[in-house]
Coordinates of C-alpha atoms in Angstrom, one line a residue:
L1 CA -14.4 -118.2 -98.8
E2 CA -12.8 -115.0 -99.9
P3 CA -12.6 -114.3 -103.6
G4 CA -10.0 -116.6 -105.2
E5 CA -9.8 -118.9 -102.2
S6 CA -10.6 -122.7 -102.4
F7 CA -11.7 -125.3 -99.9
Q8 CA -11.2 -129.1 -100.1
A9 CA -13.8 -130.9 -98.1
P10 CA -12.9 -134.0 -96.1
E11 CA -13.1 -137.2 -98.2
A12 CA -15.5 -140.1 -97.5
V13 CA -15.1 -143.8 -98.3
L14 CA -18.3 -145.7 -99.0
V15 CA -18.4 -149.5 -99.4
R16 CA -21.2 -151.7 -100.7
S17 CA -21.1 -155.5 -100.3
S18 CA -23.4 -158.5 -100.9
E19 CA -21.5 -160.4 -98.2
G20 CA -22.8 -158.5 -95.1
L21 CA -20.6 -156.8 -92.6
G22 CA -17.8 -159.3 -93.2
G23 CA -17.6 -158.4 -96.9
L24 CA -17.8 -154.7 -96.1
S25 CA -14.9 -155.1 -93.6
R26 CA -12.6 -157.0 -95.9
T27 CA -13.1 -154.4 -98.7
Y28 CA -12.2 -151.6 -96.2
H29 CA -9.2 -153.7 -95.0
R30 CA -7.8 -154.2 -98.5
L31 CA -8.3 -150.6 -99.5
Y32 CA -6.8 -149.1 -96.4
R33 CA -4.0 -151.6 -96.0
T34 CA -2.8 -151.6 -99.7
R35 CA -3.8 -148.1 -100.9
L36 CA -4.3 -145.6 -98.1
C37 CA -1.3 -146.7 -96.0
R38 CA 2.0 -146.0 -97.7
G39 CA 5.7 -146.2 -97.2
E40 CA 8.1 -149.1 -96.6
F41 CA 6.1 -150.4 -93.7
R42 CA 2.8 -150.8 -95.6
D43 CA 3.5 -154.3 -96.6
S44 CA 6.3 -155.3 -94.3
K45 CA 6.1 -157.4 -91.1
R46 CA 5.6 -155.3 -88.0
P47 CA 8.2 -155.9 -85.2
I48 CA 7.3 -157.6 -81.9
L49 CA 7.9 -155.0 -79.2
I50 CA 8.3 -154.5 -75.5
N51 CA 7.0 -151.1 -74.1
N52 CA 8.1 -150.0 -70.6
W53 CA 5.0 -147.9 -69.7
E54 CA 3.0 -150.3 -67.5
A55 CA 6.3 -151.7 -66.2
T56 CA 7.7 -148.4 -64.9
Y57 CA 5.4 -145.5 -65.7
F58 CA 7.5 -142.4 -65.0
N59 CA 9.8 -144.1 -62.5
F60 CA 12.8 -145.4 -64.5
N61 CA 16.5 -144.8 -65.3
A62 CA 18.8 -145.9 -68.0
D63 CA 19.8 -149.1 -66.2
K64 CA 16.2 -150.2 -65.7
I65 CA 15.3 -149.6 -69.3
K66 CA 18.3 -151.6 -70.5
E67 CA 17.4 -154.5 -68.1
I68 CA 13.9 -154.7 -69.7
A69 CA 15.3 -154.5 -73.2
K70 CA 17.8 -157.2 -72.4
A71 CA 15.1 -159.5 -71.1
G72 CA 13.1 -158.8 -74.2
K73 CA 16.0 -159.7 -76.5
E74 CA 16.5 -163.0 -74.6
L75 CA 12.9 -163.9 -75.2
G76 CA 13.0 -163.2 -78.9
L77 CA 11.5 -159.7 -79.0
E78 CA 12.6 -157.3 -81.7
L79 CA 11.9 -153.7 -80.6
F80 CA 12.1 -151.8 -77.3
V81 CA 9.9 -148.7 -77.0
L82 CA 10.7 -146.0 -74.3
D83 CA 7.4 -144.5 -73.3
D84 CA 6.5 -141.3 -71.5
G85 CA 8.8 -139.7 -69.0
W86 CA 12.2 -139.4 -70.9
F87 CA 12.1 -135.6 -71.5
G88 CA 11.9 -132.3 -69.6
K89 CA 11.3 -132.8 -65.9
R90 CA 8.5 -135.4 -66.5
D91 CA 8.2 -137.3 -63.2
N92 CA 4.4 -137.3 -63.5
D93 CA 1.8 -136.0 -65.9
D94 CA 1.8 -132.5 -64.4
S95 CA 4.6 -131.0 -66.6
S96 CA 7.0 -130.8 -69.5
L97 CA 4.9 -131.7 -72.6
G98 CA 6.3 -129.5 -75.3
D99 CA 9.8 -129.5 -73.9
W100 CA 11.2 -132.3 -76.1
V101 CA 14.7 -132.4 -74.6
E102 CA 16.1 -135.5 -72.9
D103 CA 16.1 -135.6 -69.1
R104 CA 19.7 -136.2 -68.1
R105 CA 18.7 -137.0 -64.5
K106 CA 17.1 -140.3 -65.8
L107 CA 19.4 -140.7 -68.9
P108 CA 22.8 -139.4 -67.8
E109 CA 24.5 -140.3 -71.1
G110 CA 21.6 -139.1 -73.2
L111 CA 19.0 -140.6 -75.4
G112 CA 21.5 -141.3 -78.2
K113 CA 23.7 -143.5 -76.0
L114 CA 20.7 -145.4 -74.6
G115 CA 19.5 -146.1 -78.2
E116 CA 23.0 -147.2 -79.2
D117 CA 23.2 -149.6 -76.2
I118 CA 19.8 -151.1 -77.0
T119 CA 20.7 -151.4 -80.6
A120 CA 23.9 -153.2 -79.7
M121 CA 21.8 -155.8 -78.0
G122 CA 20.2 -156.6 -81.3
M123 CA 17.0 -154.8 -80.5
E124 CA 15.6 -151.8 -82.4
F125 CA 14.8 -148.7 -80.4
G126 CA 11.5 -146.8 -80.4
L127 CA 10.3 -143.6 -78.6
W128 CA 7.1 -142.1 -77.3
F129 CA 6.0 -138.5 -78.1
E130 CA 2.9 -136.4 -77.6
P131 CA 3.8 -133.5 -79.9
E132 CA 0.3 -131.9 -80.2
M133 CA 0.1 -131.2 -76.5
V134 CA 1.6 -128.7 -74.0
S135 CA 1.7 -128.7 -70.2
P136 CA 1.0 -125.4 -68.5
E137 CA 4.1 -126.3 -66.4
S138 CA 6.6 -126.2 -69.3
D139 CA 9.1 -123.8 -70.8
L140 CA 7.1 -123.8 -74.1
Y141 CA 3.9 -122.7 -72.4
R142 CA 5.6 -120.0 -70.4
E143 CA 7.1 -118.6 -73.6
H144 CA 4.0 -119.0 -75.8
P145 CA 0.8 -119.1 -73.7
D146 CA -1.3 -118.3 -76.8
W147 CA 0.0 -121.3 -78.7
C148 CA -2.7 -123.5 -77.3
L149 CA -6.3 -123.8 -78.4
H150 CA -8.3 -121.4 -76.3
V151 CA -11.0 -118.7 -76.3
P152 CA -9.6 -115.4 -75.0
G153 CA -11.1 -114.4 -71.7
H154 CA -12.3 -117.9 -70.9
K155 CA -10.9 -120.6 -68.7
R156 CA -8.6 -123.2 -70.4
S157 CA -9.8 -126.7 -69.5
L158 CA -7.2 -129.2 -68.6
A159 CA -7.4 -132.9 -69.2
R160 CA -4.5 -135.1 -67.9
Q161 CA -3.0 -131.8 -66.8
Q162 CA -2.4 -130.7 -70.4
L163 CA -3.7 -128.4 -73.2
V164 CA -3.8 -128.9 -77.0
L165 CA -1.4 -126.8 -79.2
D166 CA -3.1 -124.8 -81.9
L167 CA -1.9 -126.5 -85.1
S168 CA -3.7 -124.0 -87.2
L169 CA -0.7 -121.7 -86.5
K170 CA 2.3 -122.1 -88.7
D171 CA 4.7 -121.2 -86.0
V172 CA 3.4 -124.0 -83.8
C173 CA 3.7 -126.6 -86.6
D174 CA 7.2 -125.4 -87.4
Y175 CA 8.2 -125.8 -83.7
I176 CA 6.8 -129.4 -83.6
V177 CA 8.6 -130.4 -86.8
E178 CA 11.9 -128.9 -85.6
S179 CA 11.8 -130.2 -82.1
V180 CA 10.6 -133.7 -83.0
S181 CA 13.1 -134.0 -85.9
S182 CA 15.9 -132.9 -83.7
V183 CA 15.2 -135.8 -81.3
L184 CA 14.7 -138.3 -84.1
S185 CA 18.1 -137.3 -85.6
S186 CA 19.9 -137.7 -82.2
A187 CA 19.4 -141.4 -81.7
P188 CA 19.0 -144.7 -83.7
I189 CA 15.2 -144.5 -83.6
T190 CA 13.2 -146.8 -85.8
Y191 CA 9.7 -146.5 -84.3
V192 CA 7.6 -143.6 -82.9
K193 CA 4.5 -143.9 -80.8
W194 CA 2.7 -140.6 -81.5
D195 CA 0.3 -140.3 -78.6
M196 CA -2.9 -138.1 -78.1
N197 CA -4.2 -138.3 -74.6
R198 CA -7.1 -135.8 -74.7
C199 CA -9.7 -134.4 -77.0
L200 CA -10.0 -130.8 -78.3
T201 CA -11.8 -128.3 -76.2
E202 CA -12.2 -124.4 -76.4
I203 CA -11.5 -124.8 -80.1
G204 CA -10.4 -121.2 -80.8
S205 CA -7.3 -119.7 -82.3
A206 CA -5.4 -116.6 -81.3
E207 CA -4.8 -115.5 -84.9
L208 CA -8.3 -115.9 -86.5
P209 CA -10.8 -113.1 -86.4
S210 CA -14.1 -113.8 -84.6
E211 CA -16.1 -114.5 -87.8
R212 CA -13.6 -117.2 -88.8
Q213 CA -13.2 -119.0 -85.4
G214 CA -15.4 -121.8 -86.7
E215 CA -12.6 -122.8 -89.1
T216 CA -10.2 -123.6 -86.3
A217 CA -10.9 -127.4 -86.0
H218 CA -10.6 -127.9 -89.7
R219 CA -7.4 -125.8 -89.9
Y220 CA -6.0 -127.8 -87.0
V221 CA -6.3 -131.0 -89.0
L222 CA -4.7 -129.5 -92.1
G223 CA -1.8 -128.3 -89.9
L224 CA -1.5 -131.7 -88.4
Y225 CA -1.4 -133.4 -91.9
E226 CA 1.2 -130.9 -93.1
L227 CA 3.6 -131.5 -90.2
L228 CA 3.1 -135.2 -90.4
E229 CA 3.9 -135.1 -94.1
Q230 CA 7.2 -133.3 -93.3
I231 CA 8.2 -135.6 -90.5
T232 CA 7.3 -138.9 -92.1
S233 CA 9.0 -137.8 -95.4
E234 CA 12.2 -136.8 -93.6
F235 CA 12.3 -140.1 -91.6
P236 CA 10.9 -142.8 -94.0
H237 CA 12.8 -145.5 -92.1
I238 CA 10.8 -144.9 -88.9
L239 CA 7.5 -146.8 -88.3
F240 CA 5.1 -144.3 -86.9
E241 CA 2.2 -145.4 -84.8
S242 CA -0.6 -143.0 -83.9
C243 CA -2.8 -143.3 -80.8
C244 CA -6.5 -143.2 -80.4
S245 CA -6.7 -143.2 -76.6
G246 CA -7.9 -139.9 -75.0
G247 CA -8.3 -138.1 -78.3
G248 CA -10.4 -140.9 -79.8
R249 CA -8.6 -140.5 -83.1
F250 CA -8.4 -143.8 -85.0
D251 CA -9.3 -142.7 -88.5
P252 CA -8.2 -143.3 -92.1
G253 CA -6.7 -139.8 -92.4
M254 CA -4.0 -140.7 -89.8
L255 CA -3.4 -144.1 -91.4
H256 CA -2.2 -142.3 -94.5
Y257 CA 0.8 -141.1 -92.5
M258 CA 1.0 -143.8 -89.8
P259 CA 0.1 -147.3 -90.8
Q260 CA -0.9 -148.5 -87.4
T261 CA -2.6 -147.1 -84.3
W262 CA -2.4 -147.9 -80.5
T263 CA -5.9 -149.1 -80.2
S264 CA -6.6 -148.3 -76.5
D265 CA -4.8 -147.8 -73.2
D266 CA -7.3 -150.4 -71.9
T267 CA -5.1 -153.5 -72.1
D268 CA -7.2 -156.0 -70.3
A269 CA -7.5 -159.1 -72.5
V270 CA -11.3 -159.5 -72.0
E271 CA -11.9 -155.8 -72.7
R272 CA -9.7 -156.1 -75.7
L273 CA -12.0 -158.8 -77.3
K274 CA -14.6 -156.1 -77.8
I275 CA -12.1 -153.3 -78.6
Q276 CA -10.3 -155.3 -81.3
Y277 CA -13.5 -156.9 -82.7
G278 CA -15.2 -153.6 -83.0
T279 CA -12.2 -151.8 -84.5
S280 CA -11.9 -154.6 -87.2
L281 CA -15.3 -153.6 -88.6
V282 CA -13.5 -151.0 -90.6
Y283 CA -9.8 -151.1 -89.9
P284 CA -7.3 -153.8 -91.0
V285 CA -5.6 -155.9 -88.4
S286 CA -2.2 -154.5 -89.6
S287 CA -3.3 -151.2 -88.1
I288 CA -4.3 -152.5 -84.7
G289 CA -1.7 -152.4 -81.9
A290 CA -2.2 -155.1 -79.2
H291 CA -0.1 -155.8 -76.2
V292 CA 0.1 -158.3 -73.4
S293 CA 0.0 -156.5 -70.1
A294 CA 0.5 -157.4 -66.4
V295 CA -2.0 -159.0 -64.1
P296 CA -3.9 -157.9 -62.1
N297 CA -4.7 -155.7 -65.0
H298 CA -3.9 -152.0 -64.3
Q299 CA -7.3 -150.8 -65.7
V300 CA -9.8 -153.3 -64.3
G301 CA -7.9 -155.5 -61.9
R302 CA -8.7 -158.7 -63.7
I303 CA -6.4 -161.7 -63.6
T304 CA -6.2 -163.7 -66.8
P305 CA -3.8 -166.4 -67.9
L306 CA -0.7 -165.4 -69.9
S307 CA -1.9 -167.7 -72.7
F308 CA -5.2 -166.0 -73.0
R309 CA -3.6 -162.5 -73.0
G310 CA -1.2 -163.7 -75.6
D311 CA -3.8 -165.1 -78.0
V312 CA -5.8 -161.8 -77.8
A313 CA -2.7 -159.7 -78.5
M314 CA -1.4 -162.0 -81.3
S315 CA -4.6 -161.1 -83.1
G316 CA -3.1 -157.7 -83.9
N317 CA 0.3 -156.1 -84.0
F318 CA 1.8 -158.0 -81.2
G319 CA 3.8 -156.7 -78.2
Y320 CA 4.2 -156.7 -74.5
E321 CA 3.8 -153.9 -72.0
L322 CA 5.0 -155.0 -68.6
D323 CA 8.2 -155.8 -66.7
L324 CA 9.7 -158.9 -68.3
T325 CA 12.5 -158.9 -65.6
K326 CA 9.9 -160.0 -63.0
F327 CA 8.7 -163.1 -65.0
T328 CA 9.2 -166.6 -63.6
D329 CA 11.1 -169.2 -65.7
E330 CA 7.8 -170.7 -66.6
E331 CA 6.4 -167.4 -67.8
K332 CA 9.5 -166.7 -69.8
E333 CA 9.1 -170.1 -71.6
I334 CA 5.5 -169.2 -72.4
V335 CA 6.6 -165.8 -73.8
K336 CA 9.4 -167.5 -75.9
E337 CA 6.8 -169.8 -77.4
Q338 CA 4.4 -166.9 -78.0
V339 CA 7.0 -164.9 -79.8
A340 CA 8.3 -167.8 -81.9
N341 CA 4.7 -168.6 -82.8
Y342 CA 3.9 -165.1 -83.8
K343 CA 6.9 -164.8 -86.0
Q344 CA 5.5 -167.8 -88.0
I345 CA 2.0 -166.4 -88.3
R346 CA 2.3 -162.6 -88.3
S347 CA 2.2 -162.3 -92.1
L348 CA -1.1 -164.1 -92.1
V349 CA -2.5 -162.1 -89.2
Q350 CA -1.3 -158.7 -90.5
Q351 CA -2.0 -159.3 -94.2
G352 CA -4.6 -162.1 -94.4
N353 CA -8.3 -161.9 -94.8
L354 CA -10.2 -161.5 -91.5
Y355 CA -13.5 -163.4 -90.8
R356 CA -15.3 -162.7 -87.6
L357 CA -17.0 -165.9 -86.4
Q358 CA -18.5 -165.1 -82.9
S359 CA -19.1 -161.7 -81.4
P360 CA -18.0 -160.7 -77.9
F361 CA -21.0 -158.3 -77.9
E362 CA -23.4 -161.2 -78.2
G363 CA -22.3 -163.8 -75.6
N364 CA -19.6 -165.4 -73.6
E365 CA -17.5 -166.6 -76.6
T366 CA -15.5 -164.8 -79.3
A367 CA -13.9 -166.2 -82.4
W368 CA -12.2 -164.9 -85.5
M369 CA -9.9 -166.3 -88.2
F370 CA -7.4 -165.2 -90.8
V371 CA -7.3 -166.8 -94.2
S372 CA -4.5 -166.4 -96.9
D373 CA -5.5 -164.9 -100.3
D374 CA -5.1 -168.3 -101.9
Q375 CA -7.2 -170.0 -99.2
R376 CA -4.5 -172.6 -98.6
E377 CA -3.7 -171.4 -95.0
A378 CA -5.9 -170.4 -92.1
L379 CA -5.5 -169.4 -88.5
V380 CA -8.4 -169.7 -86.1
Y381 CA -8.7 -168.0 -82.6
Y382 CA -11.4 -169.0 -80.1
F383 CA -12.0 -167.4 -76.7
R384 CA -14.4 -168.2 -73.9
V385 CA -14.5 -165.7 -71.0
M386 CA -16.3 -167.6 -68.2
A387 CA -16.6 -171.3 -67.6
V388 CA -20.1 -172.9 -68.1
P389 CA -21.3 -175.9 -66.0
H390 CA -21.9 -179.0 -68.1
P391 CA -21.8 -177.4 -71.5
P392 CA -22.9 -179.3 -74.6
R393 CA -20.2 -180.4 -77.0
R394 CA -19.4 -177.4 -79.2
S395 CA -18.1 -176.9 -82.7
L396 CA -17.1 -173.7 -84.4
K397 CA -18.2 -173.1 -88.0
L398 CA -15.4 -171.6 -90.0
N399 CA -15.5 -169.2 -93.0
G400 CA -13.5 -168.2 -96.0
L401 CA -12.1 -171.6 -96.8
N402 CA -12.1 -173.4 -100.2
P403 CA -14.9 -176.0 -100.0
E404 CA -13.0 -178.1 -102.6
L405 CA -9.8 -178.4 -100.6
D406 CA -8.7 -180.6 -97.7
Y407 CA -7.1 -178.9 -94.7
I408 CA -4.7 -180.4 -92.1
L409 CA -5.2 -179.3 -88.5
E410 CA -1.6 -178.8 -87.3
V411 CA -2.1 -179.7 -83.7
S412 CA -3.5 -183.2 -84.4
G413 CA -2.6 -184.0 -88.0
E414 CA -6.3 -184.7 -88.8
V415 CA -7.6 -183.8 -92.2
Y416 CA -10.9 -182.0 -92.8
G417 CA -12.6 -180.9 -96.0
G418 CA -13.1 -177.2 -96.3
D419 CA -16.8 -177.7 -96.8
R420 CA -17.0 -179.8 -93.6
L421 CA -15.2 -177.1 -91.6
M422 CA -17.6 -174.4 -92.8
Q423 CA -20.8 -176.4 -92.6
A424 CA -20.2 -178.7 -89.6
G425 CA -17.4 -176.9 -87.9
L426 CA -14.3 -177.6 -85.9
A427 CA -14.8 -179.4 -82.6
L428 CA -13.8 -177.3 -79.5
P429 CA -12.2 -178.9 -76.5
D430 CA -14.1 -179.1 -73.2
I431 CA -12.0 -177.2 -70.7
Q432 CA -13.6 -176.3 -67.4
Q433 CA -12.0 -173.0 -66.4
D434 CA -12.4 -169.3 -66.9
F435 CA -10.6 -167.4 -69.7
V436 CA -10.0 -170.2 -72.1
S437 CA -8.5 -169.6 -75.5
G438 CA -7.3 -171.7 -78.4
C439 CA -5.3 -171.2 -81.6
Y440 CA -5.8 -173.6 -84.5
K441 CA -3.6 -173.7 -87.6
L442 CA -4.9 -175.1 -90.9
K443 CA -3.0 -175.8 -94.1
V444 CA -4.0 -177.4 -97.3
Q445 CA -2.9 -181.0 -97.7
D446 CA -0.5 -181.2 -100.7

């Protein structure tokens, strides 16, 4: 530090609990959900969305987007999100990051008209950005090649054909604020997916002297926070979702500006059991984005039932990421039921107390449950990945209930004491097939 300068170190959150990892988690969840997150979306219900990424990737036009949005509306969904490929000349991941101008080849009437058409259907409209990145093949990079993180005289490493902008530079941050704000003002946008598809490399800045290059990473984060403060303050009606994919950035600092995070581009339901279970050790369910994707899954090729995929995704901020226009009538009925069900349970899922019952890291089965603050309502999810020959009769011991109260199991109308459910457990059905899941609703008997 130079004379008169100050430095604020990153903050840390430490939690102590006498209730093991579960107690630690619930303390983190309450703190982050009710105190770290802020804005009008902190306590509100998160919308059920349809995202076009795995449905179309970069290959879409306005008509195709509206077809998917219309199908989503008919099935009860509430928000359509237009993902990567709407700007510049973005036909693949080789170009255009940084050029945040709508592509009139794909959207002849513009982003604003598309948003208005989708809003007229009764759907909200959301949009994908990756503002911290720049493509070497872009107008921005050609005009400002030194605006990216780099070490002079050394090769600039590409990942997903892109570089990271140097947010320690005020001009860079001002450009992002101006360009993103211009787009957000041009259309009826109520949701933003703020992506980050690569990590930081060659962490050097063109404007810092050699002896201060070690400050670049910290100054990058300060620049990011400052521009997020400006954008989220200017557009308080927009729900911002950050992304932890390539950049690995699922952290409490980002939750201060964006109350939820796209947990991973790995959308396979079996993979997601571990991803969502592990994320929940520290982060509240209200911050975990979770989508139903197509089968065979685009990451691992696995085929799982729509019901299984739905139960996994409904254990987070629920949505779909596939082409709904290709669904059969039977699949559409399943989606309708899933959407209607989630609308009934989402307050409990997003704001309830989470109890992890069985770990996907320790066996073939996974289970977790959500309990209301007054312990009068609970929701239990159970998953078994692979079938087991001649399994013994199984029961699942619950947690977080009031042992003095009686609970009605909605599916059967049977009544169980809270003490029995926690000590003896809830009987599980014997279903002989792979990828079995079950959802059990419990309410206190009046």
